[in-house]
Short mmCIF file of C-alpha atoms in Angstrom, two decimals:
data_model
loop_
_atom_site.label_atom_id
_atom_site.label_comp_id
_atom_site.label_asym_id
_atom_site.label_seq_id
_atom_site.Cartn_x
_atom_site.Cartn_y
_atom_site.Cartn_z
CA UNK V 1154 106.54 101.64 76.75
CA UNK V 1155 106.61 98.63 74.60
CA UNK V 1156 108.56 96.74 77.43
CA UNK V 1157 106.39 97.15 80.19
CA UNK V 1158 103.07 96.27 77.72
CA UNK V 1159 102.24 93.03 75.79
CA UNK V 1160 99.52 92.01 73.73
CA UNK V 1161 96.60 89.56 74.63
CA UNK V 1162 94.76 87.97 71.67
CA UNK V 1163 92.18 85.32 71.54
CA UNK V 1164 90.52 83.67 68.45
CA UNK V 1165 87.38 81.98 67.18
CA UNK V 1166 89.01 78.07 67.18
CA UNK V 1167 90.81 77.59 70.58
CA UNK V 1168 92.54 74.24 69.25
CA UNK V 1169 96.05 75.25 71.14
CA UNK V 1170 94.97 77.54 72.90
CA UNK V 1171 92.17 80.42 74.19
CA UNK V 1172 94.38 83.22 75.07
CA UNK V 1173 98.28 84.01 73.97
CA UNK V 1174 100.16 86.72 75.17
CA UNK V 1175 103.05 88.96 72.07
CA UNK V 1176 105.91 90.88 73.04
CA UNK V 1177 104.95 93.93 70.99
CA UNK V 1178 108.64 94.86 70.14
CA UNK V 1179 109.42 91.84 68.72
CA UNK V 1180 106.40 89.55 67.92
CA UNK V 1181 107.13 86.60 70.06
CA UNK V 1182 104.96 84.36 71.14
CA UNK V 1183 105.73 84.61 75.48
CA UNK V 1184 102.52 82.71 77.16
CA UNK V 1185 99.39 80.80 75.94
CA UNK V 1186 96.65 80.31 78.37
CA UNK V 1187 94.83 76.76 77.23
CA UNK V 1188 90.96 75.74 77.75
CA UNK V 1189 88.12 76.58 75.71
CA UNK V 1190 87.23 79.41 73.18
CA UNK V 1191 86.35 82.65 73.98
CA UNK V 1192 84.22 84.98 72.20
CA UNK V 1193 84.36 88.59 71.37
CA UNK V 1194 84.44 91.35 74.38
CA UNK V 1195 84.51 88.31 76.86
CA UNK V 1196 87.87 88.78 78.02
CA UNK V 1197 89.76 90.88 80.45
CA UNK V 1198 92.34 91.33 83.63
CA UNK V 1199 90.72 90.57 87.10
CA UNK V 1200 93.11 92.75 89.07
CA UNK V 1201 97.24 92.17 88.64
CA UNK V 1202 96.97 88.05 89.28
CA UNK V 1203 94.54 86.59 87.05
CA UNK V 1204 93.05 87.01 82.90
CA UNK V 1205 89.48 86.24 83.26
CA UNK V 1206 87.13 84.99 79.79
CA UNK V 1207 84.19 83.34 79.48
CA UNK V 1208 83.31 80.72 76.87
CA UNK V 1209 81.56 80.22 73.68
CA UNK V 1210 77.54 79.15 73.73
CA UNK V 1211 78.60 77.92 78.01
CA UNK V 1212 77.40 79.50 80.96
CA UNK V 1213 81.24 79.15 82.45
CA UNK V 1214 83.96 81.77 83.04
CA UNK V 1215 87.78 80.31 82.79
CA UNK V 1216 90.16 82.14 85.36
CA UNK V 1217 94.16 81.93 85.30
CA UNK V 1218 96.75 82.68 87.33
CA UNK V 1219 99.16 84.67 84.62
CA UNK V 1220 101.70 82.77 85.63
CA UNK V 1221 99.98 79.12 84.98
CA UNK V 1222 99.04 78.14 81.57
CA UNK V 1223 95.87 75.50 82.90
CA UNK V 1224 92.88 77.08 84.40
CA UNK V 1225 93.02 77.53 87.81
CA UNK V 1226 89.17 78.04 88.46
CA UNK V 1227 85.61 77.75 86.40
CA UNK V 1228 83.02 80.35 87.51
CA UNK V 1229 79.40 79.17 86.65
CA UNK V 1230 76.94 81.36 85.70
CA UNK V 1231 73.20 82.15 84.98
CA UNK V 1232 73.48 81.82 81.23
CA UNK V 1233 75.77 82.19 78.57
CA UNK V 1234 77.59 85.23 78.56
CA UNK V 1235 78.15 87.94 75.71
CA UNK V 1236 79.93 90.02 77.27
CA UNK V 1237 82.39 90.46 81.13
CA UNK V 1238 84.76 93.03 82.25
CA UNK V 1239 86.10 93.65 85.70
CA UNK V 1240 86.90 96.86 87.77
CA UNK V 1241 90.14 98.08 88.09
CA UNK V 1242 91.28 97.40 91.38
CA UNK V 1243 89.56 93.35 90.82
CA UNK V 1244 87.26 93.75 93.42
CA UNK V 1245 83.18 93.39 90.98
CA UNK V 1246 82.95 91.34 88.25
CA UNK V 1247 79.77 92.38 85.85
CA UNK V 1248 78.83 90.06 83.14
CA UNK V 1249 76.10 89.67 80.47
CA UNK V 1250 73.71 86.80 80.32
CA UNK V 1251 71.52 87.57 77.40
CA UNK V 1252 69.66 91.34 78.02
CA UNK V 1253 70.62 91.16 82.19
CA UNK V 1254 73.31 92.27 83.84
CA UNK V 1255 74.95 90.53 86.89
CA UNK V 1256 77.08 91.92 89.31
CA UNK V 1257 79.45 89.55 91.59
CA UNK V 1258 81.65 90.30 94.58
CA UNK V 1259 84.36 88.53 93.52
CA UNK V 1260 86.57 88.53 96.94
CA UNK V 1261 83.09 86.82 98.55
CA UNK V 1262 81.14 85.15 95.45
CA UNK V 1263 77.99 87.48 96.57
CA UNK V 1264 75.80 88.06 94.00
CA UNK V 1265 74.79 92.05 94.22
CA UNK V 1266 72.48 92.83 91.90
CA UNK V 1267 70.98 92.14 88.56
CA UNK V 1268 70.25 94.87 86.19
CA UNK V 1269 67.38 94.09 83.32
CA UNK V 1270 67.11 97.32 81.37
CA UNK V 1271 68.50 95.88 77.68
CA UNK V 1272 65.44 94.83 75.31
CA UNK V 1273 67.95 92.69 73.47
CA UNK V 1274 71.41 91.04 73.94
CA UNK V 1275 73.93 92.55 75.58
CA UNK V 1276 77.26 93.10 73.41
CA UNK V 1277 79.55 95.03 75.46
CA UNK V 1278 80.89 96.18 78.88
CA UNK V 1279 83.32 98.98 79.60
CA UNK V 1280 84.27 100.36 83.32
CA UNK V 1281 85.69 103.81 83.86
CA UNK V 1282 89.17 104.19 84.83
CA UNK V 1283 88.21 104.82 88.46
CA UNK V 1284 85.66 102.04 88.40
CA UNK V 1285 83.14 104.36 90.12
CA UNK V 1286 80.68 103.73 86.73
CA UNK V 1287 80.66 100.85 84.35
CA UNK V 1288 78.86 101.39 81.28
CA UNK V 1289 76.79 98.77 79.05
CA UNK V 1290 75.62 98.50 75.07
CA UNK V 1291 73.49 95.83 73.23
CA UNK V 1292 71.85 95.40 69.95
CA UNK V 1293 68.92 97.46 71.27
CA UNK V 1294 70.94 100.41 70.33
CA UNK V 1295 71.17 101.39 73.74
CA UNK V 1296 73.99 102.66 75.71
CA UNK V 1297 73.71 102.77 79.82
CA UNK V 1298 75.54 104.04 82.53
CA UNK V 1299 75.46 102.91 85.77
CA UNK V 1300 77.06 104.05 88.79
CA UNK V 1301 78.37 101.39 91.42
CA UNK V 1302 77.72 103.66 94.17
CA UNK V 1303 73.87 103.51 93.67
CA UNK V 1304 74.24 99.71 93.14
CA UNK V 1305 76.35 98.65 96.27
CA UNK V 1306 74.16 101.10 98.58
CA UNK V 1307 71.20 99.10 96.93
CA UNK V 1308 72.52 95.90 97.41
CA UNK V 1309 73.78 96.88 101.47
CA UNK V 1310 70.50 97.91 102.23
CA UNK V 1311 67.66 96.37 100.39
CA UNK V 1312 66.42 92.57 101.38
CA UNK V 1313 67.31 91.72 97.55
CA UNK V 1314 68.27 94.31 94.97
CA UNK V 1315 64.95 94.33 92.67
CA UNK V 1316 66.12 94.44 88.84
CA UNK V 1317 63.00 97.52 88.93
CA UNK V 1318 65.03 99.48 92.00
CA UNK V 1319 68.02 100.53 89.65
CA UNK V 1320 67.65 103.03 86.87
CA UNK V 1321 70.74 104.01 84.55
CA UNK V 1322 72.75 107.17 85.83
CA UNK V 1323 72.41 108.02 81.35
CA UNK V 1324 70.66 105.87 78.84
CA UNK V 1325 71.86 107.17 74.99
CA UNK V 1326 69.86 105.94 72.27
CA UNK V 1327 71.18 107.93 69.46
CA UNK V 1328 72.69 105.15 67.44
CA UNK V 1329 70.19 103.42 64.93
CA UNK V 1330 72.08 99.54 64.80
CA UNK V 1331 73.49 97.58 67.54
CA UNK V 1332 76.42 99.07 69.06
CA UNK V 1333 79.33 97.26 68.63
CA UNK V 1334 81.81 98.73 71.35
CA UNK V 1335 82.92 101.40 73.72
CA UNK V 1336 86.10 103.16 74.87
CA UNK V 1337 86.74 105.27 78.32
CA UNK V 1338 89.07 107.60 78.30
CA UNK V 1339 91.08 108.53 81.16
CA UNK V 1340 89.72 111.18 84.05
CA UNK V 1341 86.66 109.15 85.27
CA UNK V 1342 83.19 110.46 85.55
CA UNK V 1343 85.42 113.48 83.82
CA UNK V 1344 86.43 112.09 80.71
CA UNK V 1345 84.65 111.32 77.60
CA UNK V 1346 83.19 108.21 75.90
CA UNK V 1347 83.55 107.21 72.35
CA UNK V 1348 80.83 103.98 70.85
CA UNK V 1349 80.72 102.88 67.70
CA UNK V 1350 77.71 100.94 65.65
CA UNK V 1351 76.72 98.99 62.68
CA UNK V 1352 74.98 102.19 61.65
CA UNK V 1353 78.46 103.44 60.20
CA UNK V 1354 78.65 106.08 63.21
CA UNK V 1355 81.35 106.73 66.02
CA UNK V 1356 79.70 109.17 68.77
CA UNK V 1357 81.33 110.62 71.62
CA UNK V 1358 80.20 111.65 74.57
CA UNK V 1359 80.78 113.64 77.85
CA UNK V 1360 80.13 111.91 80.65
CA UNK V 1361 79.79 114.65 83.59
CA UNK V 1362 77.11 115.66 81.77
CA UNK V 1363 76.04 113.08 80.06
CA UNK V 1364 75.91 115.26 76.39
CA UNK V 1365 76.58 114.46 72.79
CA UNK V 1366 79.55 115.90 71.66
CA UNK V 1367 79.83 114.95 68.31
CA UNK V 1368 78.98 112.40 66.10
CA UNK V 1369 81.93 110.63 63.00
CA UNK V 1370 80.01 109.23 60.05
CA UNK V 1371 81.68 106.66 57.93
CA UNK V 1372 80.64 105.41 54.69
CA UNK V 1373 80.77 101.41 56.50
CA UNK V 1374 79.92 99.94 59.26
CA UNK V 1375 82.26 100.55 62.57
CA UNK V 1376 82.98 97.23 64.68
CA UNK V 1377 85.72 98.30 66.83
CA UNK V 1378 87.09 101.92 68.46
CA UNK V 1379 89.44 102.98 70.81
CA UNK V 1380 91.32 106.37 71.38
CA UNK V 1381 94.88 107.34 72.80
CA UNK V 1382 95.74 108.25 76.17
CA UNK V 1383 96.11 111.56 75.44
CA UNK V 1384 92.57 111.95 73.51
CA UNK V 1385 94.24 113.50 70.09
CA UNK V 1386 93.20 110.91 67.70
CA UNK V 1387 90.16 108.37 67.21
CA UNK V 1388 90.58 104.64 65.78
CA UNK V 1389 87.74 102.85 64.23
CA UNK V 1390 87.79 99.51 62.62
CA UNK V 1391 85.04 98.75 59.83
CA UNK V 1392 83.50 95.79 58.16
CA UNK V 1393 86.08 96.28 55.23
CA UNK V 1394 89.02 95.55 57.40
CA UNK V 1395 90.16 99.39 57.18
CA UNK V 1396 91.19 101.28 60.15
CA UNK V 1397 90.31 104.94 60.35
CA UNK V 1398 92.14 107.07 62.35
CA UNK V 1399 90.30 110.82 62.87
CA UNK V 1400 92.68 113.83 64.39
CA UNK V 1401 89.92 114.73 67.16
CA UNK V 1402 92.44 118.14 67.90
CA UNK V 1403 91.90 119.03 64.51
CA UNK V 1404 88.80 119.07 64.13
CA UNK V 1405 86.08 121.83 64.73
CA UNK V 1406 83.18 122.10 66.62
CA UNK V 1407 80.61 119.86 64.37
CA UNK V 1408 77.47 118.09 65.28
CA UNK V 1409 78.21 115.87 62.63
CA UNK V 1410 81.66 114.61 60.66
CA UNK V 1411 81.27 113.00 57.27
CA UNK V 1412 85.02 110.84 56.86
CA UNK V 1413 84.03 110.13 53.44
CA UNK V 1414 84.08 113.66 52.38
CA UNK V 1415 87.40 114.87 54.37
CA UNK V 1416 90.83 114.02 54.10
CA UNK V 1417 90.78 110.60 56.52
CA UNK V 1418 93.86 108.20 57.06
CA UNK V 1419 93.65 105.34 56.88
CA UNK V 1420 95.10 101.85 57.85
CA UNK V 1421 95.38 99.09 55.38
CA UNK V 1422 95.97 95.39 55.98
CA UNK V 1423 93.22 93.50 56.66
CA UNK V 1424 91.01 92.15 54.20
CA UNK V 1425 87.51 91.15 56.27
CA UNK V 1426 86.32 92.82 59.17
CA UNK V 1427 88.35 94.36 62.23
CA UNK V 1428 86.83 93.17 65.34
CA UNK V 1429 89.18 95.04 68.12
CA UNK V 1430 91.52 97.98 68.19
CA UNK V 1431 93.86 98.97 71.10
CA UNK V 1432 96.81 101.76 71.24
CA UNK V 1433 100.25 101.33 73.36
CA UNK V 1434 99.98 103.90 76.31
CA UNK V 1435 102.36 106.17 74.64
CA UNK V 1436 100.48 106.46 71.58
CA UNK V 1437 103.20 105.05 69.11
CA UNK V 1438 101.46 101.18 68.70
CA UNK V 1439 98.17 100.34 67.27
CA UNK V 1440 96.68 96.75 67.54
CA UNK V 1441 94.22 95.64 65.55
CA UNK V 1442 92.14 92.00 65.48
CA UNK V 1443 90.61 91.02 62.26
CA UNK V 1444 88.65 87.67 61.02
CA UNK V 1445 91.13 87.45 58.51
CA UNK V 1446 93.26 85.13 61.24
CA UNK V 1447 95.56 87.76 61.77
CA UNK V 1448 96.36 90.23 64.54
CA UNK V 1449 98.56 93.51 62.93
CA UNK V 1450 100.70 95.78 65.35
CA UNK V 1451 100.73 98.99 63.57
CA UNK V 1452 102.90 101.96 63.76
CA UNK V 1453 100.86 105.21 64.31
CA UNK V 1454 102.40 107.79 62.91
CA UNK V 1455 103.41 106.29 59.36
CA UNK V 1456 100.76 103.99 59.65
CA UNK V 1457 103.09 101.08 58.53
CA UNK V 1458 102.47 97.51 59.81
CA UNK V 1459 105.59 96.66 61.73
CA UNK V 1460 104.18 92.84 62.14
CA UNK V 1461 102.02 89.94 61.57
CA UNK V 1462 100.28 87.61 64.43
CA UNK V 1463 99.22 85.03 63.14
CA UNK V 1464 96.41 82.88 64.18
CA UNK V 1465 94.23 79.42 63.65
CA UNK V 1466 91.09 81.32 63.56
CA UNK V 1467 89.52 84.96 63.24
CA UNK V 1468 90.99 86.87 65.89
CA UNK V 1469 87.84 87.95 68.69
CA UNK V 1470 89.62 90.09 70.95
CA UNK V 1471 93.20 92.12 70.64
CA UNK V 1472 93.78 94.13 73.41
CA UNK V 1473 97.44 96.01 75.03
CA UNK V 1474 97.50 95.27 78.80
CA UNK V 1475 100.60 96.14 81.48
CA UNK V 1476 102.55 92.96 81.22
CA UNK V 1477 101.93 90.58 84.29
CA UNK V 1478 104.47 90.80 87.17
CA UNK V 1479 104.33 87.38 87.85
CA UNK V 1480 104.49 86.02 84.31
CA UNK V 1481 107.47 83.72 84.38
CA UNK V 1482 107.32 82.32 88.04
CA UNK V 1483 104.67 81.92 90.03
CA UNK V 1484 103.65 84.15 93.23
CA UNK V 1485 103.38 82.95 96.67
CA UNK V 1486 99.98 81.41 97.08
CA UNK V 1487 99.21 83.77 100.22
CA UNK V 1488 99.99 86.86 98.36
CA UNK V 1489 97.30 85.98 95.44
CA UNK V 1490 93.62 87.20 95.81
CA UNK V 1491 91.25 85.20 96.89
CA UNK V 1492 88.21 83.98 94.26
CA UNK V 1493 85.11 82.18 95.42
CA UNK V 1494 82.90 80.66 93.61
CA UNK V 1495 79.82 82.54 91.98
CA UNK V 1496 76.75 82.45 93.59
CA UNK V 1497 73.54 82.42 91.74
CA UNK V 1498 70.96 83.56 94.20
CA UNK V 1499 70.61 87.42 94.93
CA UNK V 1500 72.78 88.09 98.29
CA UNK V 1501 70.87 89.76 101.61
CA UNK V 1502 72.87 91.40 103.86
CA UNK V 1503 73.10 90.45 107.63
CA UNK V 1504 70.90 93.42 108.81
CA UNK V 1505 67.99 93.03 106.29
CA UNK V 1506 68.15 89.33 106.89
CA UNK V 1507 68.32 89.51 110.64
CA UNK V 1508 65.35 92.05 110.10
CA UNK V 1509 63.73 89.21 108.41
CA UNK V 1510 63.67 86.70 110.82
CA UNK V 1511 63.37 88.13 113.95
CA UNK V 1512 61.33 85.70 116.20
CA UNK V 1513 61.75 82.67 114.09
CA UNK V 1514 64.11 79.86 114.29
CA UNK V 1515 68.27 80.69 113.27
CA UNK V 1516 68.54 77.37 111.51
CA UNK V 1517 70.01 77.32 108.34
CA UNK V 1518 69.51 75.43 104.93
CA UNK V 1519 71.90 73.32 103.58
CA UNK V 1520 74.46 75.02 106.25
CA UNK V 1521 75.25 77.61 104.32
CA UNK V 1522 77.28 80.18 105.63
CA UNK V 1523 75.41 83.76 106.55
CA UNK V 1524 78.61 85.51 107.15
CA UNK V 1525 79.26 89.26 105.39
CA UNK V 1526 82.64 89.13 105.88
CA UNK V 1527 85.55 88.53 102.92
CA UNK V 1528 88.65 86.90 102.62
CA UNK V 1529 91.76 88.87 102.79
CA UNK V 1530 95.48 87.77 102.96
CA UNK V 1531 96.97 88.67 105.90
CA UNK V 1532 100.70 87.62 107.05
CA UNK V 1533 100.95 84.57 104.32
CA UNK V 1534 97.22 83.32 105.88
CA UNK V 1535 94.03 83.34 104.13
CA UNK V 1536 90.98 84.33 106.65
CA UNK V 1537 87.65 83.25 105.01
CA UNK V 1538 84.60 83.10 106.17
CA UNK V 1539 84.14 79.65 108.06
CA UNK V 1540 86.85 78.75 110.79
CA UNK V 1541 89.36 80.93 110.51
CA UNK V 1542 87.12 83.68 110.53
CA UNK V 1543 84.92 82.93 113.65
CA UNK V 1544 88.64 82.20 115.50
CA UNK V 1545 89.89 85.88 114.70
CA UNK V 1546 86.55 87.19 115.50
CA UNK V 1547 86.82 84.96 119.23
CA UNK V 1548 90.15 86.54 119.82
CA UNK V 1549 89.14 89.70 118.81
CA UNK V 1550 86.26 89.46 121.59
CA UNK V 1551 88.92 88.32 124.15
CA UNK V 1552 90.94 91.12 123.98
CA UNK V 1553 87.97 93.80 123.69
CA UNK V 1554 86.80 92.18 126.96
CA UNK V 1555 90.51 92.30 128.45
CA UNK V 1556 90.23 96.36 127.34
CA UNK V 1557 86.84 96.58 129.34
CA UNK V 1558 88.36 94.90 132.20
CA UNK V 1559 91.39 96.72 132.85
CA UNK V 1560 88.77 99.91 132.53
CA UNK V 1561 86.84 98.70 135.46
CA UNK V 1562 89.73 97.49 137.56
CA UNK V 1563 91.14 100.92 137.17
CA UNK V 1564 87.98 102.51 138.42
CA UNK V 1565 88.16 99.95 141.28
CA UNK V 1566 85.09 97.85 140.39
CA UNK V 1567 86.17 94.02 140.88
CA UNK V 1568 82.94 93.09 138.85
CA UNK V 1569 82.72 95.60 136.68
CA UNK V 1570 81.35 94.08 133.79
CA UNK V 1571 78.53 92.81 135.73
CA UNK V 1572 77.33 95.50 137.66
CA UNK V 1573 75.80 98.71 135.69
CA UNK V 1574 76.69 101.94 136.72
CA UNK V 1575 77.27 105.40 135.39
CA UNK V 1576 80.51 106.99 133.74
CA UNK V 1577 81.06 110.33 133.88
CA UNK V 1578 81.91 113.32 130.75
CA UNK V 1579 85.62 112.19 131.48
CA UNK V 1580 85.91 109.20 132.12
CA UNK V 1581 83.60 108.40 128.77
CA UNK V 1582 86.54 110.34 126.72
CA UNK V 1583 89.16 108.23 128.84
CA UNK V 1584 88.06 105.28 127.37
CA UNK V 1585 87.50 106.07 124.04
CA UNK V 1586 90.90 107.09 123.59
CA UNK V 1587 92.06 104.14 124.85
CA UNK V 1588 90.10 102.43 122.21
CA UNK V 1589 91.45 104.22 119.42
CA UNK V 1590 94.89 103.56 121.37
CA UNK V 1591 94.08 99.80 120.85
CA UNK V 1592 92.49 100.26 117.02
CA UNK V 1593 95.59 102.69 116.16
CA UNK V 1594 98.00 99.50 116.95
CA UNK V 1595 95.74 97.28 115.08
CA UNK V 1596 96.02 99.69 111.78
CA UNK V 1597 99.75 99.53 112.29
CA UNK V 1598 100.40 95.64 112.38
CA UNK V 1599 97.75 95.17 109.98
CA UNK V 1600 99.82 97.58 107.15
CA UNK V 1601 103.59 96.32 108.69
CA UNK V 1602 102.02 92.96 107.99
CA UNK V 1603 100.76 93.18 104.79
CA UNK V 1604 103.62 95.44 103.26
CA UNK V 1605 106.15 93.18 104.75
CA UNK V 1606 105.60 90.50 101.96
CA UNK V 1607 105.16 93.27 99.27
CA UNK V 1608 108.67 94.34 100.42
CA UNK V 1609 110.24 90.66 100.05
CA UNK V 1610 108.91 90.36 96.85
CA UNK V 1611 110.18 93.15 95.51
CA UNK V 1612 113.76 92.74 96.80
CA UNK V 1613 113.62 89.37 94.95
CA UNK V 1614 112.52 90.92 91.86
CA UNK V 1615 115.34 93.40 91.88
CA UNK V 1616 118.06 90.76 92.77
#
């Protein structure tokens, strides 16, 4: 699995660069994204096209294209942020601005909501696998999970999503210290949740129902955890620089797991603090991030350090990610994702605002653009809101008023579309199959279109 993985590392200087990616087989050195300094937990994919990161003590977020070593785009936001992650499939980007929580549309810039329900500084963000929840820590000692469901139906339907209006789907405040990080395992809303804290504990929980499984007490503080795919072993780096690993299949049913009195194994390298851990996807690499400048690719089962990545500064994040497809050459620009720029005002959907301002003037301020609709790619063309937009919309209107003709020329009516008059049970189902006729062939060019390009790409890659 090593070949289709790589490692992404960031450290606490930034002089040559803010992000490198390592072959893990070998060590080498293959990409280095330049600009800026990013912190800890402020770094992550935003879908298969771009590595996303904010910046230390500035309210901007660097994006690159993984092919392109210069930043493509700066996102500004409210504040400085702690902490940013990204669903799976790139669509929401939530980041941390102090204790509040801001969700972005990142296809539209739309701001969706902002969640205010940490006392204190936010330190980390985690989404499931599905990205149907996205959980949250801080040094309150809180842990929250929140459900994107609940906050896209607020933000569709309320005239501005309230930071009161959302309440976490769990709040856990077992730990005692600021928690320091979070793993999901695989299976969704079905699979479990492992944090770690300053107050020397690891806890894992179930999320479906939302429960405290069990809690692993070590005799230091924990700054980093992760588990393997497959859920048969825990890895938690300390403040001493060691790296615990804890057999979860062996172990019994226990509220409570003291490591310093059982047999524990342990991983030794690092001589200060471990600030992130990550295992390869078949469970045979372990990378670990220390402030001792280094980065360490471990092997699991001997626990032997196979290498050495060597940095300027302490090393802030160290995670395994798929390696990028388009890594070496850059993609077609009409096959990339589209990014807009982050708005900082709360968005309000067409309906609520048309609600709004019913009987008062449709002017706008500034001339800012009301529209709901995204930007896709769609045969090599971006359609954003603006021109190209209101065009397809026009021709879309042209043809549904060449359908409606044809209907009332067929029943004989010259003006048709003038004149009101009555349809009967049958002829009502005549036409609406003729409109699912018509939206049938729209499904079909849109999908020939868009895999058409996936197609060409892929026959390049193979040749």
């Amino acid at each position: 699995m090593a070949d289709f993985e790589v490692a992404l590392t960031t450290d606490a200087v930034g002089d040559t660069f803010c992000i490198s990616l390592w072959d893990l087989a070998t060590g080498m050195q293959l990409k280095v994204y330049k600009g800026g300094c990013c912190p800890s937990r402020c770094v992550c994919l935003l879908g298969k096209d771009y590595i996303m990161a904010s910046q230390v003590n500035k309210p901007i977020i660097h994006v690159w294209n993984t092919a392109k070593e210069s930043v493509q785009t700066r996102l500004i936001c409210p504040g400085k942020v702690t902490s940013v992650t990204c669903s799976p499939d790139g669509t929401y980007c939530v980041a941390a601005c102090g204790e509040k929580i801001y969700v972005w549309q990142v296809a539209s810039g739309n701001l969706l909501v902002i969640l205010s329900r940490h006392y204190q500084r936010v330190s980390c963000l985690k989404f499931t696998d599905d990205g149907s929840h996205f959980l949250s820590s801080g040094e309150d000692n809180l842990v929250l999970v929140w459900k994107m469901a609940r906050i896209l139906s607020l933000a569709s339907s309320a005239t501005g999503a309230f930071e009161s209006a959302l309440s976490p789907y769990y709040t856990w405040s077992d730990h005692a210290l600021p928690v320091t990080d979070i793993h999901c395992g695989c299976g969704g809303m079905r699979g479990h949740v492992i944090t770690s804290s300053l107050d020397q504990t690891c806890k894992l929980y179930d999320l479906s129902s939302g429960e405290l499984l069990c809690s692993f007490i070590f005799n230091v503080g924990v700054t980093a955890v992760t588990m393997d795919t497959s859920e048969q072993s825990l890895f938690a780096g300390c403040t001493n620089g060691h790296i615990y690993q804890v057999e979860l299949s062996r172990r019994g049913m226990k509220n409570n797991i003291h490591m310093e009195k059982e047999e524990s194994l342990i991983f030794t390298g690092h001589s200060k603090q471990v600030n992130s851990v990550a295992v390869s996807m078949d469970g045979s690499l372990l990378l670990s991030g220390s402030e001792d400048q280094t980065a360490r690719v471990w092997h699991v089962y001997s626990r032997q350090c196979l290498r050495v990545l060597n940095h300027r500064g302490g090393v802030t994040n160290a995670c395994i990610v798929p390696r990028p497809l388009y890594l070496d050459s850059a993609p077609t620009k009409s096959s990339l994702s589209p990014i807009q720029p982050f708005k900082r005002h709360m968005h309000v959907p067409v309906q609520s605002r048309d609600r709004q301002l019913t009987g008062l003037s449709s002017s706008t301020d500034g001339g800012e653009s009301h529209s709901d609709g995204i930007p896709m790619v769609l045969r090599g063309k971006l359609f954003a809101e603006g021109n190209n937009l209101e065009n397809f919309e026009d021709k879309r209107d042209v043809m549904v008023r060449q359908i409606l003709n044809d209907v009332a020329k067929f029943d004989g009516h010259d003006a048709g579309l003038e004149e009101k008059r009555k349809l009967s049970r049958t002829e009502l189902e005549e036409e609406l199959e003729s409109v699912r006729r018509v939206n049938r062939k729209f499904y079909r060019f849109a999908v020939d279109e868009l895999m058409k390009e996936v197609y060409e790409v892929t026959e390049k890659d193979g040749t």
